[in-house]
Coordinates of C-alpha atoms and ligand atoms in Angstrom, one line a residue:
X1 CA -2.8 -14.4 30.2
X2 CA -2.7 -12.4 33.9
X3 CA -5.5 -9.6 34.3
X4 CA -2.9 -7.3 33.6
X5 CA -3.0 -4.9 30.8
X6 CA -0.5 -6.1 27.9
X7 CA 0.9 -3.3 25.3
X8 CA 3.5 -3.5 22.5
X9 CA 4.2 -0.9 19.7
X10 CA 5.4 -1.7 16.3
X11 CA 6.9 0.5 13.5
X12 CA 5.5 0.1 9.8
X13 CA 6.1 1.9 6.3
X14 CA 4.3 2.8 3.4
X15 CA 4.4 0.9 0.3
X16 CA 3.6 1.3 -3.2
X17 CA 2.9 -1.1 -5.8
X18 CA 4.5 -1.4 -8.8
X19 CA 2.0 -4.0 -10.0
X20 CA -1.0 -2.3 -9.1
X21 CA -4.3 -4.5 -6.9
X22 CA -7.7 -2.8 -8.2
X23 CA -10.6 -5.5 -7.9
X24 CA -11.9 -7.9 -5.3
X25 CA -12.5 -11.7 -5.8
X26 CA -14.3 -11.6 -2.6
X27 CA -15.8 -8.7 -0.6
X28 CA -16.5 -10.1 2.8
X29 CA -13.4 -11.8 2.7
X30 CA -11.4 -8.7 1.2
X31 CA -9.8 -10.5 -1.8
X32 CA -8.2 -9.0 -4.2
X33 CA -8.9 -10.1 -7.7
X34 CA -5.3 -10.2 -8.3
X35 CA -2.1 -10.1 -7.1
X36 CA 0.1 -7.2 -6.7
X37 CA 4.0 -6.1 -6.6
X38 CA 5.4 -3.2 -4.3
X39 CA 8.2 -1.7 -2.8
X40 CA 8.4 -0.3 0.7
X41 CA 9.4 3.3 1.9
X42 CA 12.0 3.3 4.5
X43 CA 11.6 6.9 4.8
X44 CA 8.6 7.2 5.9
X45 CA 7.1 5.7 9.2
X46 CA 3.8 4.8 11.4
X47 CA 4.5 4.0 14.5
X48 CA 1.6 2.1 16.6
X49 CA 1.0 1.1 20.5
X50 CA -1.2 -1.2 20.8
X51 CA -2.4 -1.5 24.9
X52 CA -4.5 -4.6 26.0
X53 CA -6.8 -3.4 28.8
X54 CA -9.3 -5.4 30.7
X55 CA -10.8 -2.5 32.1
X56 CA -12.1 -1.3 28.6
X57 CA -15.5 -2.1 27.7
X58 CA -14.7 -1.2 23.5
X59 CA -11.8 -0.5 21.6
X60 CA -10.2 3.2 21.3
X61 CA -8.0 4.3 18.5
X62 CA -5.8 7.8 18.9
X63 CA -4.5 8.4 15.5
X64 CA -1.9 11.6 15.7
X65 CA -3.1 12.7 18.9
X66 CA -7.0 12.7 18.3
X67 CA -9.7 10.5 19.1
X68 CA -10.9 8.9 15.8
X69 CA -14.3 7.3 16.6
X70 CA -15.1 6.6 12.6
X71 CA -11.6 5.2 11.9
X72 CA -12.2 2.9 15.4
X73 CA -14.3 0.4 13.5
X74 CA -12.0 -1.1 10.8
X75 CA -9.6 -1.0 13.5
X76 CA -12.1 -2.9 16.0
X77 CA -13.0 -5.5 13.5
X78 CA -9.1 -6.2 12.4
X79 CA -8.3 -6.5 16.2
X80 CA -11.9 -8.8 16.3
X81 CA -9.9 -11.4 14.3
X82 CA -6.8 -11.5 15.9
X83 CA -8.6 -11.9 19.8
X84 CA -10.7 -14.6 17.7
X85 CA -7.2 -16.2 16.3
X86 CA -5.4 -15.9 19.8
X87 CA -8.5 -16.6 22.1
X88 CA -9.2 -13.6 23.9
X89 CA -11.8 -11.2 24.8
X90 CA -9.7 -7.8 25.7
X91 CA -10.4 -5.2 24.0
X92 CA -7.5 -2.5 23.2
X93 CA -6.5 1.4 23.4
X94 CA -4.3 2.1 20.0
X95 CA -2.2 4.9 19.5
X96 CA -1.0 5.2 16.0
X97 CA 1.5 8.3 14.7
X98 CA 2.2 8.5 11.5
X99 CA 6.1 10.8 10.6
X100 CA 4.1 11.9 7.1
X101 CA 1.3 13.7 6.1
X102 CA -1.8 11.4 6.6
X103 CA -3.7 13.6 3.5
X104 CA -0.3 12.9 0.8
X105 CA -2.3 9.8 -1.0
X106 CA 0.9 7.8 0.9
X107 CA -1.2 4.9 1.9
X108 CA -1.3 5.0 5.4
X109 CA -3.9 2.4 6.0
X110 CA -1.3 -0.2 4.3
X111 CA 1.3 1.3 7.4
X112 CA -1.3 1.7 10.0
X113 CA -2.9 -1.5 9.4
X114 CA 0.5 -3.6 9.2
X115 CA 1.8 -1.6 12.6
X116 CA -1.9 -2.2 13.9
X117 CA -1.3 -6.6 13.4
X118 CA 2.1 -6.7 14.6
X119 CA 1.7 -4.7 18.0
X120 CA -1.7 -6.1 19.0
X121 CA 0.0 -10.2 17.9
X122 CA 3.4 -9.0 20.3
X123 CA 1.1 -7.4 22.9
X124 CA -1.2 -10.9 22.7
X125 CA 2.3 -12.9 23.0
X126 CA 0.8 -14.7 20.0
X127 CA 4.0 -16.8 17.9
X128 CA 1.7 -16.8 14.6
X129 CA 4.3 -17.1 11.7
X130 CA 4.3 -13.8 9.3
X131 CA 2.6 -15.1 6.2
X132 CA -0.6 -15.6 8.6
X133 CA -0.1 -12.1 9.7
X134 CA 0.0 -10.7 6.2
X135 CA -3.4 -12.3 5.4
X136 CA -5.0 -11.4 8.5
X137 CA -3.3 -7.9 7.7
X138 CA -4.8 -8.2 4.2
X139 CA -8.3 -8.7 5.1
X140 CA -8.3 -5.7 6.6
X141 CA -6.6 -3.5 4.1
X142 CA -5.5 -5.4 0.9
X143 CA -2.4 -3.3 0.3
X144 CA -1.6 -3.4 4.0
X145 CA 0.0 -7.5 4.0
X146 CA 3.0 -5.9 1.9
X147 CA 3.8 -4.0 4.4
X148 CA 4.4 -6.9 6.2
X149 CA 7.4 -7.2 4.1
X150 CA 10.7 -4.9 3.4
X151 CA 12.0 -4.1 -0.4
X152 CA 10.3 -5.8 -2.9
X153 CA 7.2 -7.7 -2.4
X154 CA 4.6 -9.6 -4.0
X155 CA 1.3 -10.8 -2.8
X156 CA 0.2 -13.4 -4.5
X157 CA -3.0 -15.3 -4.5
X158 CA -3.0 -18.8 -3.8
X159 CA -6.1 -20.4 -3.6
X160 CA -4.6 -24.0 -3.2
X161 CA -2.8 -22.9 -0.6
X162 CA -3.3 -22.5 3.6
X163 CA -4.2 -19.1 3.3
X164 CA -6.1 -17.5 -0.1
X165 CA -3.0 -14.9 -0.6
X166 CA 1.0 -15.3 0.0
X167 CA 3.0 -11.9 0.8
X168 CA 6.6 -12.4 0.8
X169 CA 9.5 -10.8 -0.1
X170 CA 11.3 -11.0 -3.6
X171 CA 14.3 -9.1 -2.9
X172 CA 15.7 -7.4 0.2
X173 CA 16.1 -3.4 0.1
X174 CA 19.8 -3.8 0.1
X175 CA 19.9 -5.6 -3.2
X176 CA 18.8 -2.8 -5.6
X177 CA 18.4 0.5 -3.4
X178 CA 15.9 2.8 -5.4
X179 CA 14.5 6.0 -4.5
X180 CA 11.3 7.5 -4.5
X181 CA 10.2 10.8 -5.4
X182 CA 6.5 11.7 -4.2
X183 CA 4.9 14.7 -5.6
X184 CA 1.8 15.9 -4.1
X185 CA -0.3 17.6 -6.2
X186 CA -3.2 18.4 -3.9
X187 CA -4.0 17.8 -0.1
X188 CA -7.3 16.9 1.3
X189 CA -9.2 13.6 1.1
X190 CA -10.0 11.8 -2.4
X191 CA -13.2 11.3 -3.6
X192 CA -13.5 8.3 -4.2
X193 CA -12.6 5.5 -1.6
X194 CA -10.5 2.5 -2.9
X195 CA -13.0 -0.4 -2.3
X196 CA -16.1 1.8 -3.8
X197 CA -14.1 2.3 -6.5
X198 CA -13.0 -1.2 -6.9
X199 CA -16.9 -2.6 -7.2
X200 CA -17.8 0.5 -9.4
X201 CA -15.0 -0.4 -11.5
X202 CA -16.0 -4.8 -11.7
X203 CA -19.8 -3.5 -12.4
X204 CA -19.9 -1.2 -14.9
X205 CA -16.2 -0.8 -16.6
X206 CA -16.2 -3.4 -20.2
X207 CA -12.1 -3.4 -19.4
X208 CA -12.6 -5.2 -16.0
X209 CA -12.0 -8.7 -17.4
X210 CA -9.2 -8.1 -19.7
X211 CA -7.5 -6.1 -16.6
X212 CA -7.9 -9.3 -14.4
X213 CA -6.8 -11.4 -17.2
X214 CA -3.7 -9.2 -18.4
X215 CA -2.5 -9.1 -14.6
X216 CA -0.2 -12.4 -14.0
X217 CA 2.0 -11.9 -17.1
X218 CA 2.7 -8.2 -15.7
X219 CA 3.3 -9.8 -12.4
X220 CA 5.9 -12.0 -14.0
X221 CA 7.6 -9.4 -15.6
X222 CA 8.1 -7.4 -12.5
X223 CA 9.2 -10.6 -10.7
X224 CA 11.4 -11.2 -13.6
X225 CA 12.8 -7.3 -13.8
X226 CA 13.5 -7.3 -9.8
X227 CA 15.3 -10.5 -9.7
X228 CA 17.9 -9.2 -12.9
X229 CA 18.1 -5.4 -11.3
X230 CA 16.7 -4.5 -14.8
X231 CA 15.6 -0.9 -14.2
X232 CA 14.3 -0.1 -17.9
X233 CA 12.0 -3.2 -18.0
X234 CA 10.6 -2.5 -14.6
X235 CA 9.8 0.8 -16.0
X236 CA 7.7 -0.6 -18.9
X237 CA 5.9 -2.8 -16.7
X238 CA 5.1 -0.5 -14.2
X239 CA 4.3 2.3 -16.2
X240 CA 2.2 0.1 -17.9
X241 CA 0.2 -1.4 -15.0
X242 CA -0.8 1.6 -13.3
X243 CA -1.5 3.7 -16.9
X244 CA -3.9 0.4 -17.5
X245 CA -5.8 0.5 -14.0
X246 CA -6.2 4.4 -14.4
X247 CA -7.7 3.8 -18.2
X248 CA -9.8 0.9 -15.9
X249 CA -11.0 3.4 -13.9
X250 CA -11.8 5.9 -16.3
X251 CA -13.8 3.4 -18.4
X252 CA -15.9 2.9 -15.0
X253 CA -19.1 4.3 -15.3
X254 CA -19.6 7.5 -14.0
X255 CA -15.4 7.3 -14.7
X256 CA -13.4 7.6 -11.7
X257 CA -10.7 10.2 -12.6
X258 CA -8.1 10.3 -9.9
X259 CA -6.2 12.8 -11.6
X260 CA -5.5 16.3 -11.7
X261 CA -3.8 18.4 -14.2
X262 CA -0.4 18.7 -12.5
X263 CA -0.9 14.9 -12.0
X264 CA -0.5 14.9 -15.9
X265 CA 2.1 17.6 -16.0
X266 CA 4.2 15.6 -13.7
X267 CA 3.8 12.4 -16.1
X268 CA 5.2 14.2 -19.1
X269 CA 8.1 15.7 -16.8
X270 CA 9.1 12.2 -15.9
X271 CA 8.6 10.4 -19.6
X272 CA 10.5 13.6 -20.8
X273 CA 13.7 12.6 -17.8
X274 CA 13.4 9.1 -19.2
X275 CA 14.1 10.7 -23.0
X276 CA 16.9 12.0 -21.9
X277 CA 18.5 9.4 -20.1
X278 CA 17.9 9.7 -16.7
X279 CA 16.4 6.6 -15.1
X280 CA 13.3 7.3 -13.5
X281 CA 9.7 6.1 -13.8
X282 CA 6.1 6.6 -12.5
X283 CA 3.1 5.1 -10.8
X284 CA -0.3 6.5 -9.2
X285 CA -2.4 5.2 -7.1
X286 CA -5.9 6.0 -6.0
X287 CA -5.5 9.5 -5.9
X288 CA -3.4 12.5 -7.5
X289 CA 0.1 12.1 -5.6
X290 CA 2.8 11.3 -8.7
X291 CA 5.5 8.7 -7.5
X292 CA 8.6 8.8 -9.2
X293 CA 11.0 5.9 -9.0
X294 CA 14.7 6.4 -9.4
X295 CA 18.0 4.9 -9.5
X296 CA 19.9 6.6 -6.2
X297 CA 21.9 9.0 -8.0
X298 CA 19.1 10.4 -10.5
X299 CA 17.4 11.6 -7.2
X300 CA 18.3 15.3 -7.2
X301 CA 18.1 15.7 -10.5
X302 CA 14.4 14.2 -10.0
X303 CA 13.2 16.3 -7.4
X304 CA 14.5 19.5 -9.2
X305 CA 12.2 18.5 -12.4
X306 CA 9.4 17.9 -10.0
X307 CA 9.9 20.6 -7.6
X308 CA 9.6 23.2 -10.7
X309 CA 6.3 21.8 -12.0
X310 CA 3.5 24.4 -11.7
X311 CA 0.9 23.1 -8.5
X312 CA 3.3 20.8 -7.2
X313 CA 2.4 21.2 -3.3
X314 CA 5.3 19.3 -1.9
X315 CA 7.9 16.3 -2.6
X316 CA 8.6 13.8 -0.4
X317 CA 12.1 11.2 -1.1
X318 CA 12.3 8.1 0.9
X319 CA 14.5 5.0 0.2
X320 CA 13.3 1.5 0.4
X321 CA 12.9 0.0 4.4
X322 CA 11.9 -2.8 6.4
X323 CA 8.8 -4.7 7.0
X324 CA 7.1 -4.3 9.9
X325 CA 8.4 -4.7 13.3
X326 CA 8.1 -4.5 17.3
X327 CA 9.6 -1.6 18.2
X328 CA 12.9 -1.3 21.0
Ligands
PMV401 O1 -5.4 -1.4 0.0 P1 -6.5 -0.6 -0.7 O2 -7.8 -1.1 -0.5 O3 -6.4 0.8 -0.2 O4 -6.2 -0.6 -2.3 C1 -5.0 -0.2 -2.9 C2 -5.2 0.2 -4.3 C3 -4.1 0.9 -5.0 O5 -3.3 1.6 -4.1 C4 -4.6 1.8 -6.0 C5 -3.2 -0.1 -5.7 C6 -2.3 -1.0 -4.8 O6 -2.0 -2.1 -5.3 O7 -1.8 -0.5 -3.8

């Protein structure tokens, strides 16, 4: 490599998982306990420039417009291992934008992270093959390695294999073209962090076995519903995966409630949709943001039942998109 500064910027989305991740196998090596199913959201976007400079004696991170010197750290030590992988000492300014609100529970570390991997690997000129990016990705944000990966994806964990987890796609976006509906329910920063909640959770919850165990015959399921384009059993799966890790971390102890009361409200509106025939279904993550899922022409009717729920701040619909990717 010259002494010349090297940039690229790459465009990543959101995703959510169907299957929901809650649980580490290994802290310092960020592993998830188990293995996890999403989809991606076309619809919404972070965009990230990542710019090699040898004149820079640490790394700086711009995240929508403002210096971020807390945020710079995770960033530092996920670039850390890609100079480590590639062999070089730069360090790197990174400008990262997200198109959606950074506060609507959307996951934007699994976007910012995924955008973060693939502009500093192109800026690097590194030719390391995806699935090694997704792992790197992974350790530093376990949902981020899916948004490596467009439609529907599962991460997987593969201990036999050359890297502890496999991302890759199950089905292109084109293949079964859902919808998603996000409610926000409240703006502002959650409580409680994902990865203290995940070792509160595997300390003190009685469930936290039975969760890990009960995970790979949901995962099947999903795999199983995706590959048929069986909307109603995707439903019971995934309704059922993320009502389990929510009962996981309530049985936490002090509980972890996520949830507020339009968060509920917004449950009953969607199981109520589903009584009367209209085929849509729910998840939640970490926080109290209600994601309904949809079959494309249920959408309006979606967002009206949603829109009219008492405390709903804002919706948000997005289609499913691409993995990530070098921008121009
Ligand atoms: O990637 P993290 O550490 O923010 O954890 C994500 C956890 C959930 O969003 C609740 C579930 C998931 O699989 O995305």
């Amino acid at each position: 490599m010259s002494g010349l500064s090297c940039s690229a910027t790459a465009i990543a989305h959101p995703n959510i998982a169907l299957v929901k991740y809650w649980g580490k196998a290994d802290i310092a090596e960020n592993l998830p306990a188990v293995g996890s199913l999403s989809i991606t959201l076309g619809g919404l976007a972070t965009t990230t420039t990542v710019a090699f400079d040898p004149e820079l004696r640490e790394d700086v991170l711009l995240l929508d417009g403002r210096e971020d010197t807390a945020a710079v750290r995770r960033v530092s030590g996920c670039l850390e291992r890609l100079r480590r992988r590639l062999g070089t000492s730069l360090h790197a300014r990174v400008e990262s934008a997200n198109d959606f609100p950074t506060a609507a529970g959307l996951a934007s570390s699994a976007s910012g992270f995924a955008a973060l991997v693939v502009a500093a690997h192109a800026a690097l000129g590194g030719n390391l093959p995806r699935e090694e990016l997704a792992d790197l990705a992974r350790r530093c944000s376990g949902s981020a390695a899916r948004s490596l990966f467009g439609g529907f994806v599962e991460l997987a964990l593969t201990p036999e294999g050359p890297h502890p987890t496999t991302t890759r796609q199950i089905l292109p976006p084109e293949a079964w073209p859902l919808e998603v509906v996000v409610a926000v329910t409240a703006t502002g920063p959650k409580e409680t962090g994902s990865t203290e909640g995940m070792l509160l959770t595997e300390r003190t919850s009685p469930c936290y076995r039975s969760w890990v165990r009960q995970s790979p015959a949901d995962l099947a399921a999903a795999r199983e519903a995706v590959a048929s384009r069986d909307f109603e059993a995707l439903a019971e799966v995934s309704e059922a995966s993320c009502l389990a890790m929510h009962g996981l971390m309530l049985s936490a102890r002090p509980g972890l409630i996520y949830w507020n009361g339009t968060t509920v409200e917004c449950l009953h509106r969607i199981r109520q949709l589903r009584r009367e025939g209209i085929p849509v279904f729910f998840t939640v993550d970490a926080g109290p943001q209600v994601k309904a899922i949809c079959l494309p022409e249920a959408t309006a009717r979606v967002e009206e039942a949603l829109g009219t729920v008492p405390g709903v701040v804002r919706l948000l619909s997005s289609g499913l998109g691409e993995g990530a990717r070098v921008a121009g």
